[in-house]
Short mmCIF file of C-alpha atoms in Angstrom, two decimals:
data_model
loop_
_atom_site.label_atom_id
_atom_site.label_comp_id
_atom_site.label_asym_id
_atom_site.label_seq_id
_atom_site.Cartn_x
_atom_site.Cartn_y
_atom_site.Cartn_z
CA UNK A 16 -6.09 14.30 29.82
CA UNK A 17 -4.37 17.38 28.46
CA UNK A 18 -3.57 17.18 25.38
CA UNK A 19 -6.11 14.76 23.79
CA UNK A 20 -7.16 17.65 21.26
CA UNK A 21 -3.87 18.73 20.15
CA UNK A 22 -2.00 15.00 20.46
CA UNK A 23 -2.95 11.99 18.83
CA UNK A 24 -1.57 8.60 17.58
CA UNK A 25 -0.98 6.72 14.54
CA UNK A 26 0.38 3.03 14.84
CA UNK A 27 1.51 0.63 12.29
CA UNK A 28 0.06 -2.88 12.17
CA UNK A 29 2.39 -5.83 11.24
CA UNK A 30 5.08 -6.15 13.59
CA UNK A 31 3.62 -3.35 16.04
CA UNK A 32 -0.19 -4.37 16.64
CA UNK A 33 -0.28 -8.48 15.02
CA UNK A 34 2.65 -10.43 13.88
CA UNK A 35 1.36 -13.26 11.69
CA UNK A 36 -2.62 -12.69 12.81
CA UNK A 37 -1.56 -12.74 16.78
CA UNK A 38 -1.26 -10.06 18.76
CA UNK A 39 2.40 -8.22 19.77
CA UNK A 40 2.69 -7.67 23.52
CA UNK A 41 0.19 -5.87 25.13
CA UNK A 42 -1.25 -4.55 21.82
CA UNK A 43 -4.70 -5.25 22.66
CA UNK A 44 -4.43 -3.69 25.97
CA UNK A 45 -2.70 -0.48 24.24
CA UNK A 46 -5.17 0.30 22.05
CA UNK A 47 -7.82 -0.16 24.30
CA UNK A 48 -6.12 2.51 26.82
CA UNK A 49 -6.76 4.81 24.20
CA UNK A 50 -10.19 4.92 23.33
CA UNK A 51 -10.87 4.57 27.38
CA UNK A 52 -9.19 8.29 27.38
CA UNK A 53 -10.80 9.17 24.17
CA UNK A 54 -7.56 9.66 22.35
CA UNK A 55 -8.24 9.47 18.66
CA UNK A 56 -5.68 7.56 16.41
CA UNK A 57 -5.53 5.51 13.14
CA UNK A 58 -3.86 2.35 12.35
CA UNK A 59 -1.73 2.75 8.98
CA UNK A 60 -0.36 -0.36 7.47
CA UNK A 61 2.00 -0.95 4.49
CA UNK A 62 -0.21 -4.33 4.42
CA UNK A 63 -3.39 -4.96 2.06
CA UNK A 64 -4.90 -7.91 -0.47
CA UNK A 65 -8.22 -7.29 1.25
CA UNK A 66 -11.20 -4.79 1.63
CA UNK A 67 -10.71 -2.74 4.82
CA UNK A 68 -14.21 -3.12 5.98
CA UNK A 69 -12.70 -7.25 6.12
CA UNK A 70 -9.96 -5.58 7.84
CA UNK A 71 -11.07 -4.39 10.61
CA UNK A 72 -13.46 -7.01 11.51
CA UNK A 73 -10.85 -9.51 11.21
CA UNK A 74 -8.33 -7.13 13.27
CA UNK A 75 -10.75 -6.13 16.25
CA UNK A 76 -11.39 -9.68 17.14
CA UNK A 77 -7.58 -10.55 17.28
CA UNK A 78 -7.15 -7.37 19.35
CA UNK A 79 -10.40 -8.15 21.46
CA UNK A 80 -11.15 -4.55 20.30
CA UNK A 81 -13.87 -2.55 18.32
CA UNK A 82 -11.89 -1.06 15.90
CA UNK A 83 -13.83 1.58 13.41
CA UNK A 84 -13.48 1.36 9.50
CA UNK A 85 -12.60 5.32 9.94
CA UNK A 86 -9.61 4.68 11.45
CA UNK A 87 -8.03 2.00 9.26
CA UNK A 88 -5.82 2.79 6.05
CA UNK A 89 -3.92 -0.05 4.25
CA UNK A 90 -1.69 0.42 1.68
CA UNK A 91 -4.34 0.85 -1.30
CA UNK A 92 -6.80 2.89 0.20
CA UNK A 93 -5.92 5.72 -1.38
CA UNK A 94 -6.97 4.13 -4.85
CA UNK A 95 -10.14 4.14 -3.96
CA UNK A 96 -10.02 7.96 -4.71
CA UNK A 97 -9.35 7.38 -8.28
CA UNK A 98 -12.02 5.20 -8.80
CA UNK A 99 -14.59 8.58 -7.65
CA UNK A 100 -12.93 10.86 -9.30
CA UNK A 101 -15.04 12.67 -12.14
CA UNK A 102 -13.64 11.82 -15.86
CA UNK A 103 -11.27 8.88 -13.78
CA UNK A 104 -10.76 5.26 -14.19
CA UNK A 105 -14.10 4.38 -13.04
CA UNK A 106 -15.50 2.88 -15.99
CA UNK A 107 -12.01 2.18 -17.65
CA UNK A 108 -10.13 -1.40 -17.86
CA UNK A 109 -8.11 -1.78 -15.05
CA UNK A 110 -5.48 -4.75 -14.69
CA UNK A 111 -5.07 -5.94 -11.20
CA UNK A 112 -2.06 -7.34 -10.24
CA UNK A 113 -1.11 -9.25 -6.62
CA UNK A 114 -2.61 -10.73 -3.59
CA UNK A 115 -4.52 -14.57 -2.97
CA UNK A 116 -6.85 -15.62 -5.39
CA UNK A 117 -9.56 -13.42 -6.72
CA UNK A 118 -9.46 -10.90 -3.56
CA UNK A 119 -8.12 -7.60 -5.33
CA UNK A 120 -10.10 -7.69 -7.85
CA UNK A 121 -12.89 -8.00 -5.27
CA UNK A 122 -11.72 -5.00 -3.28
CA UNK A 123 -11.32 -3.13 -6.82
CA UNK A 124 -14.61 -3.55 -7.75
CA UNK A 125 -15.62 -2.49 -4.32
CA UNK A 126 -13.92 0.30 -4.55
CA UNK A 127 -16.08 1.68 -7.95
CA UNK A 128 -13.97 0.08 -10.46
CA UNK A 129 -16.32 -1.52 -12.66
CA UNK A 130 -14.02 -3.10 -15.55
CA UNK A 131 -11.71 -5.12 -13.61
CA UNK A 132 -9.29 -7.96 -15.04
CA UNK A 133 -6.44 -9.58 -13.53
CA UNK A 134 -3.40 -11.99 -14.58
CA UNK A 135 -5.59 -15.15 -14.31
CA UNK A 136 -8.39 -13.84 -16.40
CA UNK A 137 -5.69 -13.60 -19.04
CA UNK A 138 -3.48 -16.51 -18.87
CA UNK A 139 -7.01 -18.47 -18.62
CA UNK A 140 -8.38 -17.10 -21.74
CA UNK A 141 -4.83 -17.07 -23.25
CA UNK A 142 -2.37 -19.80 -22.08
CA UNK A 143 0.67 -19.20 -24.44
CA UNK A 144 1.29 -15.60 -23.20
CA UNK A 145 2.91 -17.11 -20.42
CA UNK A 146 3.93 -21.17 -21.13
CA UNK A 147 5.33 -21.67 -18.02
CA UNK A 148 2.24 -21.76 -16.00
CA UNK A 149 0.83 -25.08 -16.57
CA UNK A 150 1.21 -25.93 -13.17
CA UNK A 151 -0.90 -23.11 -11.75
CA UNK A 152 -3.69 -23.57 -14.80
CA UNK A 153 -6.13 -24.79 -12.33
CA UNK A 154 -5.63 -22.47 -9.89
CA UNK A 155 -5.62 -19.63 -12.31
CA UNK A 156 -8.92 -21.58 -14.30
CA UNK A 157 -10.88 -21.30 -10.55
CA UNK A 158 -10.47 -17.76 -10.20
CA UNK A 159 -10.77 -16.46 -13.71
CA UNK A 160 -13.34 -14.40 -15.51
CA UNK A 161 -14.00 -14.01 -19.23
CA UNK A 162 -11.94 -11.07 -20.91
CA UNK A 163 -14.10 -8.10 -21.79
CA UNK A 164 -12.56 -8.13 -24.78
CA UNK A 165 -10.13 -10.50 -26.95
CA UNK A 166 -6.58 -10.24 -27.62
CA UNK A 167 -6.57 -9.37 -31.30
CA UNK A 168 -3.81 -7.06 -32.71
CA UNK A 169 -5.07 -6.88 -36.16
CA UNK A 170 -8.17 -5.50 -34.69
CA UNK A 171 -6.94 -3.09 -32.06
CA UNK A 172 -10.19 -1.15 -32.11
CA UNK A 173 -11.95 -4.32 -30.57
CA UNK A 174 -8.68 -5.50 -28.78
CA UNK A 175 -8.54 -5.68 -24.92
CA UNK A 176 -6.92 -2.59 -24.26
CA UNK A 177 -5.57 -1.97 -20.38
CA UNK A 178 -5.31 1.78 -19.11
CA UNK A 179 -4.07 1.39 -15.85
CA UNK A 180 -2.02 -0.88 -14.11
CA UNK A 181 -2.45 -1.57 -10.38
CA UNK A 182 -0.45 -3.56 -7.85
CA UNK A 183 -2.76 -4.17 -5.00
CA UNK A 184 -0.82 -6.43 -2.59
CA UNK A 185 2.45 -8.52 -3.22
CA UNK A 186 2.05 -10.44 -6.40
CA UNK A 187 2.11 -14.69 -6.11
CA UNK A 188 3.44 -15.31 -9.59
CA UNK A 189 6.58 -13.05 -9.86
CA UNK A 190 7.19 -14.15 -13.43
CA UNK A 191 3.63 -13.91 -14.80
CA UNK A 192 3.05 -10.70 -13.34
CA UNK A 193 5.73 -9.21 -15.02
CA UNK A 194 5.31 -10.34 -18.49
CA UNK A 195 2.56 -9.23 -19.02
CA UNK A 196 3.42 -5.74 -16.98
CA UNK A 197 5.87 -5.23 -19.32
CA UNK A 198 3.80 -6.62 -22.39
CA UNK A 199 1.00 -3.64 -21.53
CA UNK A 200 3.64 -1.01 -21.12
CA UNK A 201 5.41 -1.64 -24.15
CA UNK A 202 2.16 -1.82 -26.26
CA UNK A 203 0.69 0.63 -28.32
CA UNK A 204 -1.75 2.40 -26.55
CA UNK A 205 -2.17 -0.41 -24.00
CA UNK A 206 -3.88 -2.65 -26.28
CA UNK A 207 -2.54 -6.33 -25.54
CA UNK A 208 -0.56 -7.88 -28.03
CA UNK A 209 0.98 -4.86 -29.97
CA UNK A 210 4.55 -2.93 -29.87
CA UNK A 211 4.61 0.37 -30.05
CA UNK A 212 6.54 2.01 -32.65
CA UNK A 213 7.76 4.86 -30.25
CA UNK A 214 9.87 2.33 -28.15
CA UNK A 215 13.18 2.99 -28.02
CA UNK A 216 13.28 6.41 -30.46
CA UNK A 217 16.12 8.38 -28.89
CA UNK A 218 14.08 11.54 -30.50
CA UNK A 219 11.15 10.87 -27.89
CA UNK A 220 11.23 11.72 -23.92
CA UNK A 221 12.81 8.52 -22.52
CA UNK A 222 13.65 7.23 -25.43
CA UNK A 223 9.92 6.60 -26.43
CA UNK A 224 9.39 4.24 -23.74
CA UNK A 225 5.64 4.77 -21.78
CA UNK A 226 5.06 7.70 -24.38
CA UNK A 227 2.26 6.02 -26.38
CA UNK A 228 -1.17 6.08 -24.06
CA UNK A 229 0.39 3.11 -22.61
CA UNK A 230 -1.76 2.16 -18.92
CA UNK A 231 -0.46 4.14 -16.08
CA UNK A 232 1.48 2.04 -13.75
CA UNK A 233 0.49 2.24 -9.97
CA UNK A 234 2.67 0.32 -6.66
CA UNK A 235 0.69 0.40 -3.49
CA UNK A 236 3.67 -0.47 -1.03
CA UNK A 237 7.33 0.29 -1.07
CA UNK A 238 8.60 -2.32 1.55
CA UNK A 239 11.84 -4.59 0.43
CA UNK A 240 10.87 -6.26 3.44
CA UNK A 241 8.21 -6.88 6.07
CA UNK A 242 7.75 -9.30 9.54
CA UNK A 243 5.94 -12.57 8.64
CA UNK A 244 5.52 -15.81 11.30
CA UNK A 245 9.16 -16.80 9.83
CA UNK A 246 12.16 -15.83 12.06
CA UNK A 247 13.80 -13.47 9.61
CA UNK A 248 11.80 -10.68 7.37
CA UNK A 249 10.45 -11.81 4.19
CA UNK A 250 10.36 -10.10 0.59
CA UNK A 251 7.82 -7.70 0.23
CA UNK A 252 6.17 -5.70 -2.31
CA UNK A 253 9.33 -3.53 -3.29
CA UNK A 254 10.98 -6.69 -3.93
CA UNK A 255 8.91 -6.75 -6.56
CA UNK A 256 9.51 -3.38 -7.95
CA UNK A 257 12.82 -3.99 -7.31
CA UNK A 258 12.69 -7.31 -10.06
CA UNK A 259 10.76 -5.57 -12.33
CA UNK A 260 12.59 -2.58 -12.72
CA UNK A 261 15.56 -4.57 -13.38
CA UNK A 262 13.64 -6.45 -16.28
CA UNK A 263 12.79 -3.24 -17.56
CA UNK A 264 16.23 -2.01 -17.44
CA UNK A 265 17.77 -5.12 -19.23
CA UNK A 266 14.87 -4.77 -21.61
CA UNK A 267 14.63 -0.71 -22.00
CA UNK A 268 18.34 0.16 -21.58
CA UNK A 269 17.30 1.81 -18.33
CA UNK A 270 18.81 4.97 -17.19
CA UNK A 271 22.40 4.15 -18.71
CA UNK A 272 20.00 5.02 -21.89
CA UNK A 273 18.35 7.71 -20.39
CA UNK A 274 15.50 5.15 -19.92
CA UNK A 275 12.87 5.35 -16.24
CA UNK A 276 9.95 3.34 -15.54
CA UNK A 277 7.16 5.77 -15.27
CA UNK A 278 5.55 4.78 -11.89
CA UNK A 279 3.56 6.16 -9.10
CA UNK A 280 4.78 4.52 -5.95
CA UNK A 281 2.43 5.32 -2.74
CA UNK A 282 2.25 3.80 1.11
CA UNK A 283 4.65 4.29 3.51
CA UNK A 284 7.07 6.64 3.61
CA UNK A 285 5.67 8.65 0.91
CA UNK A 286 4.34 12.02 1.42
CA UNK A 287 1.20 11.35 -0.27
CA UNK A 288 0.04 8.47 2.14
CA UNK A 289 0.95 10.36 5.18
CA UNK A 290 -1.03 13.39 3.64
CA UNK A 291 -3.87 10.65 3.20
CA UNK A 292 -3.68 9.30 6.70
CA UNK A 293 -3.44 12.60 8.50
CA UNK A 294 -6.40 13.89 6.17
CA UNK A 295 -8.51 10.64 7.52
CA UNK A 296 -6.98 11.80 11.36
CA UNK A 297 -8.66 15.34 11.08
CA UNK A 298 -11.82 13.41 10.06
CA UNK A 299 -11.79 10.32 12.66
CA UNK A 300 -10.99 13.10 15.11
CA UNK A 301 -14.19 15.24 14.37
CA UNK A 302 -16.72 12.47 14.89
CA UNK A 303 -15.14 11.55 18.26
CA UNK A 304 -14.66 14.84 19.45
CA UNK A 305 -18.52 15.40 17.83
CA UNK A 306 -17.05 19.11 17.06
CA UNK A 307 -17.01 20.05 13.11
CA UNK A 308 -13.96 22.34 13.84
CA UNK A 309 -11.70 21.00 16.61
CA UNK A 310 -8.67 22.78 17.55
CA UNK A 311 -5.77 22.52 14.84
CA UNK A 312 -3.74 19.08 15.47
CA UNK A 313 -0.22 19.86 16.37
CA UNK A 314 1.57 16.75 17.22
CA UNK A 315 1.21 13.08 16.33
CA UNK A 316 3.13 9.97 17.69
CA UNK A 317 3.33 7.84 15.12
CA UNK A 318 4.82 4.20 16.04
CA UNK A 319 6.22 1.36 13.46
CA UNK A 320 8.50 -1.29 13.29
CA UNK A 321 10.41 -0.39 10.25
CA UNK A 322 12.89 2.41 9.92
CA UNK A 323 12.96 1.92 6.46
CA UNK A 324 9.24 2.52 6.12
CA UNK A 325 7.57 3.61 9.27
CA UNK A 326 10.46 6.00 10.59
CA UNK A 327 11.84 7.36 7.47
CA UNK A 328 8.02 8.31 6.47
CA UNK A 329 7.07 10.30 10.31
CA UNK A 330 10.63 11.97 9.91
CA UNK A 331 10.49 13.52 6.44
CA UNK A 332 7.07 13.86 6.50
CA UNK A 333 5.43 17.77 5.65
CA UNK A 334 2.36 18.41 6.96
CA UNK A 335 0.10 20.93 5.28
CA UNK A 336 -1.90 21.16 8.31
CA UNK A 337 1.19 22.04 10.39
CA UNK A 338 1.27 19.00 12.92
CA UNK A 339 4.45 17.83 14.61
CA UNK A 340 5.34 14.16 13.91
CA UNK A 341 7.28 12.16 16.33
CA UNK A 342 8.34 8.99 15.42
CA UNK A 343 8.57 5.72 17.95
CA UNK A 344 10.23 2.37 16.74
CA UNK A 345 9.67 -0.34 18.27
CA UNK A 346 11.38 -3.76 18.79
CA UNK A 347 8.68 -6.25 17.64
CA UNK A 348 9.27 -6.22 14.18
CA UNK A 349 11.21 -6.28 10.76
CA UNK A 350 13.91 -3.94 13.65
CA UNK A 351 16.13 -6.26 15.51
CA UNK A 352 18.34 -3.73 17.18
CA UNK A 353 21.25 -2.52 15.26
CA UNK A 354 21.75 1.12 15.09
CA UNK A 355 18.43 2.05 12.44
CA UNK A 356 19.90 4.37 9.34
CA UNK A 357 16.42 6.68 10.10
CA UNK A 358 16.72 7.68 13.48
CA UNK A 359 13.60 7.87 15.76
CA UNK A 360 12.82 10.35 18.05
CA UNK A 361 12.57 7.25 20.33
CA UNK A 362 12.96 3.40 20.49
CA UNK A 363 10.93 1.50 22.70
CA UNK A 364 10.07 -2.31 23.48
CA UNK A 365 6.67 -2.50 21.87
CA UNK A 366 3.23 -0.18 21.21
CA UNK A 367 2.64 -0.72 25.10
CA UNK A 368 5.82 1.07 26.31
CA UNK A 369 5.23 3.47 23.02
CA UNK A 370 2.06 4.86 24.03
CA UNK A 371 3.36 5.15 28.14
CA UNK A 372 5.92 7.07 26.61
CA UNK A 373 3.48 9.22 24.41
CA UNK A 374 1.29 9.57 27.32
CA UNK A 375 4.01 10.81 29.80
CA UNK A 376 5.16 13.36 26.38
CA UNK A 377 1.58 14.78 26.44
CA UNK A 378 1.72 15.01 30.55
CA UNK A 379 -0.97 12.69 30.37
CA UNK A 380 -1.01 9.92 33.34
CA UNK A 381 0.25 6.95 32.22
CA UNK A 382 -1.44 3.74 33.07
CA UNK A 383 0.01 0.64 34.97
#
């Protein structure tokens, strides 16, 4: 076709490809149409809670497609960076926060963290941090691991101190989560079980608040919402964020006392996952084009279901590479027809009609 080194796609996967593990339409059928032509694309999802290599295994027999790890980027991918980085968090403790049972830690430590704890591991080893958990002790008991190191303010130098927190996938036990959140980022240096004195000193940036070595604080996925098997979206993620920032606000003062929660906030729309993803669409695209220096992309379709998410992201999006973004929402998904506040270049039916519509955009052929 014309066009397949300068047009490419990118498609969103809950509510475009799979809605609740089945496939959407004529996803399978879409997908395969492209690697027939040898169009190169990525799948970008907003989704995570599991290692991508899992992933894609899991996705290409839904789709009845071969799917390749290259092409694949959930919502935490980009983490993995920070566990290779020189001088990083590789060998630091990390607390890991969402998703079923014991599988982000797993995907943590597969990604090169090597000091890993979670929630469980410390309402296990200390059940009055959170008393209202006695119902979930043996669930929490099954997955749990011993603590590197005790809880011990009086000793802080041997105390189990946490230097970065990271929420992997949308968290089971809202209230849990969040204590002890907030307990790390009001400690002292991130060591459990301590105050810092900086908090709330109007003398200090943000009123001393996250100004003590407490753990960086890292979301994976903005979404307020996403498409689940029920009929109407379900909380996501940024639901979440949403709580806890109002926790920290009735706790901090929040911003009527000049008080933010420090955060990094990545997946969709953010510019740094759509850097990410087109960065791992310049590489996909070199191994099946076999040519080390392609021609320069210049436009991408990129197709979601949520304008929120999806459509806001390919719109404001700023490529350093140049590329044009075009965004497609379709109808399979959290969007259910009212006029979207992010407009799309185009709405469409589903991923089927999306790519047609790509296709016919590229003057490619389209196929029956």
């Amino acid at each position: 076709m014309c066009g397949v080194l300068t047009n490419e796609r990118a498609a969103s996967i809950d509510g475009v490809l799979l809605r609740s593990a089945q496939p959407v339409g004529r996803s399978p059928e879409a997908l395969a149409l492209l690697q027939r032509r040898g169009i190169p694309f990525i799948l970008l999802t907003n989704g995570g809670g599991r290692h991508e290599s899992d992933r894609v295994a899991e996705l290409s027999r839904a789709l009845h497609v071969p799917l390749d790890l290259a092409s694949f980027v959930q919502s935490h991918t980009p983490f993995a960076e920070l566990a290779a980085e020189e001088g990083g968090l590789r060998e630091e403790c990390i607390l890991v926060i969402g998703g079923d049972g014991d599988n982000c830690r797993q995907v943590a430590l597969r990604y090169g963290f090597r000091n890993v704890v979670t929630p469980a591991d410390i309402v296990t080893a200390y059940p009055a941090i959170w008393p209202f958990s006695k119902a979930l002790a043996p669930h929490y008991k099954s997955v749990a691991r011993p603590l590197p190191r005790p809880i011990d303010p009086a000793n802080p130098s041997h105390s189990l101190r946490i230097h970065a927190i990271f929420v992997f996938s949308d968290p089971r036990d809202w209230a849990l989560d969040t204590q002890i959140m907030l307990d790390a980022l009001l400690s002292s240096g991130g060591v459990l079980g301590t105050r810092s004195p900086l908090n709330d000193h109007a003398d200090h940036p943000n009123r001393g608040f996250q100004q003590d070595g407490q753990p960086r604080l890292y979301f994976s996925n903005p979404d307020l919402w996403w498409a689940a098997q029920y009929h109407l979206p379900r909380l996501g993620q940024g639901g979440f964020r949403e709580a806890f920032e109002g926790v920290w606000a009735a706790v901090t003062g929040g911003r009527d006392h000049g008080v933010a929660l420090r955060k990094t906030v990545i997946g969709k729309p953010s510019q740094a996952t759509f850097e990410f993803a087109e960065a791992r669409l310049n590489m996909h695209r070199k191994t099946l084009l076999r040519d080390p220096d392609p021609a320069p992309l210049k436009t991408v379709y990129f197709i979601g279901d949520n304008p929120e998410s999806d459509i806001r992201g390919a719109n404001e999006y700023v490529s350093p590479w140049k590329s044009r973004w075009y965004s497609v929402l379709v109808r399979t998904g959290v969007y259910s027809g009212q006029q979207p506040d992010r407009a799309p270049t185009r709405v469409v039916k589903d991923v089927w009609e999306a790519v047609q519509w790509a296709l016919e955009q590229s003057n490619a052929p389209k196929a029956s």
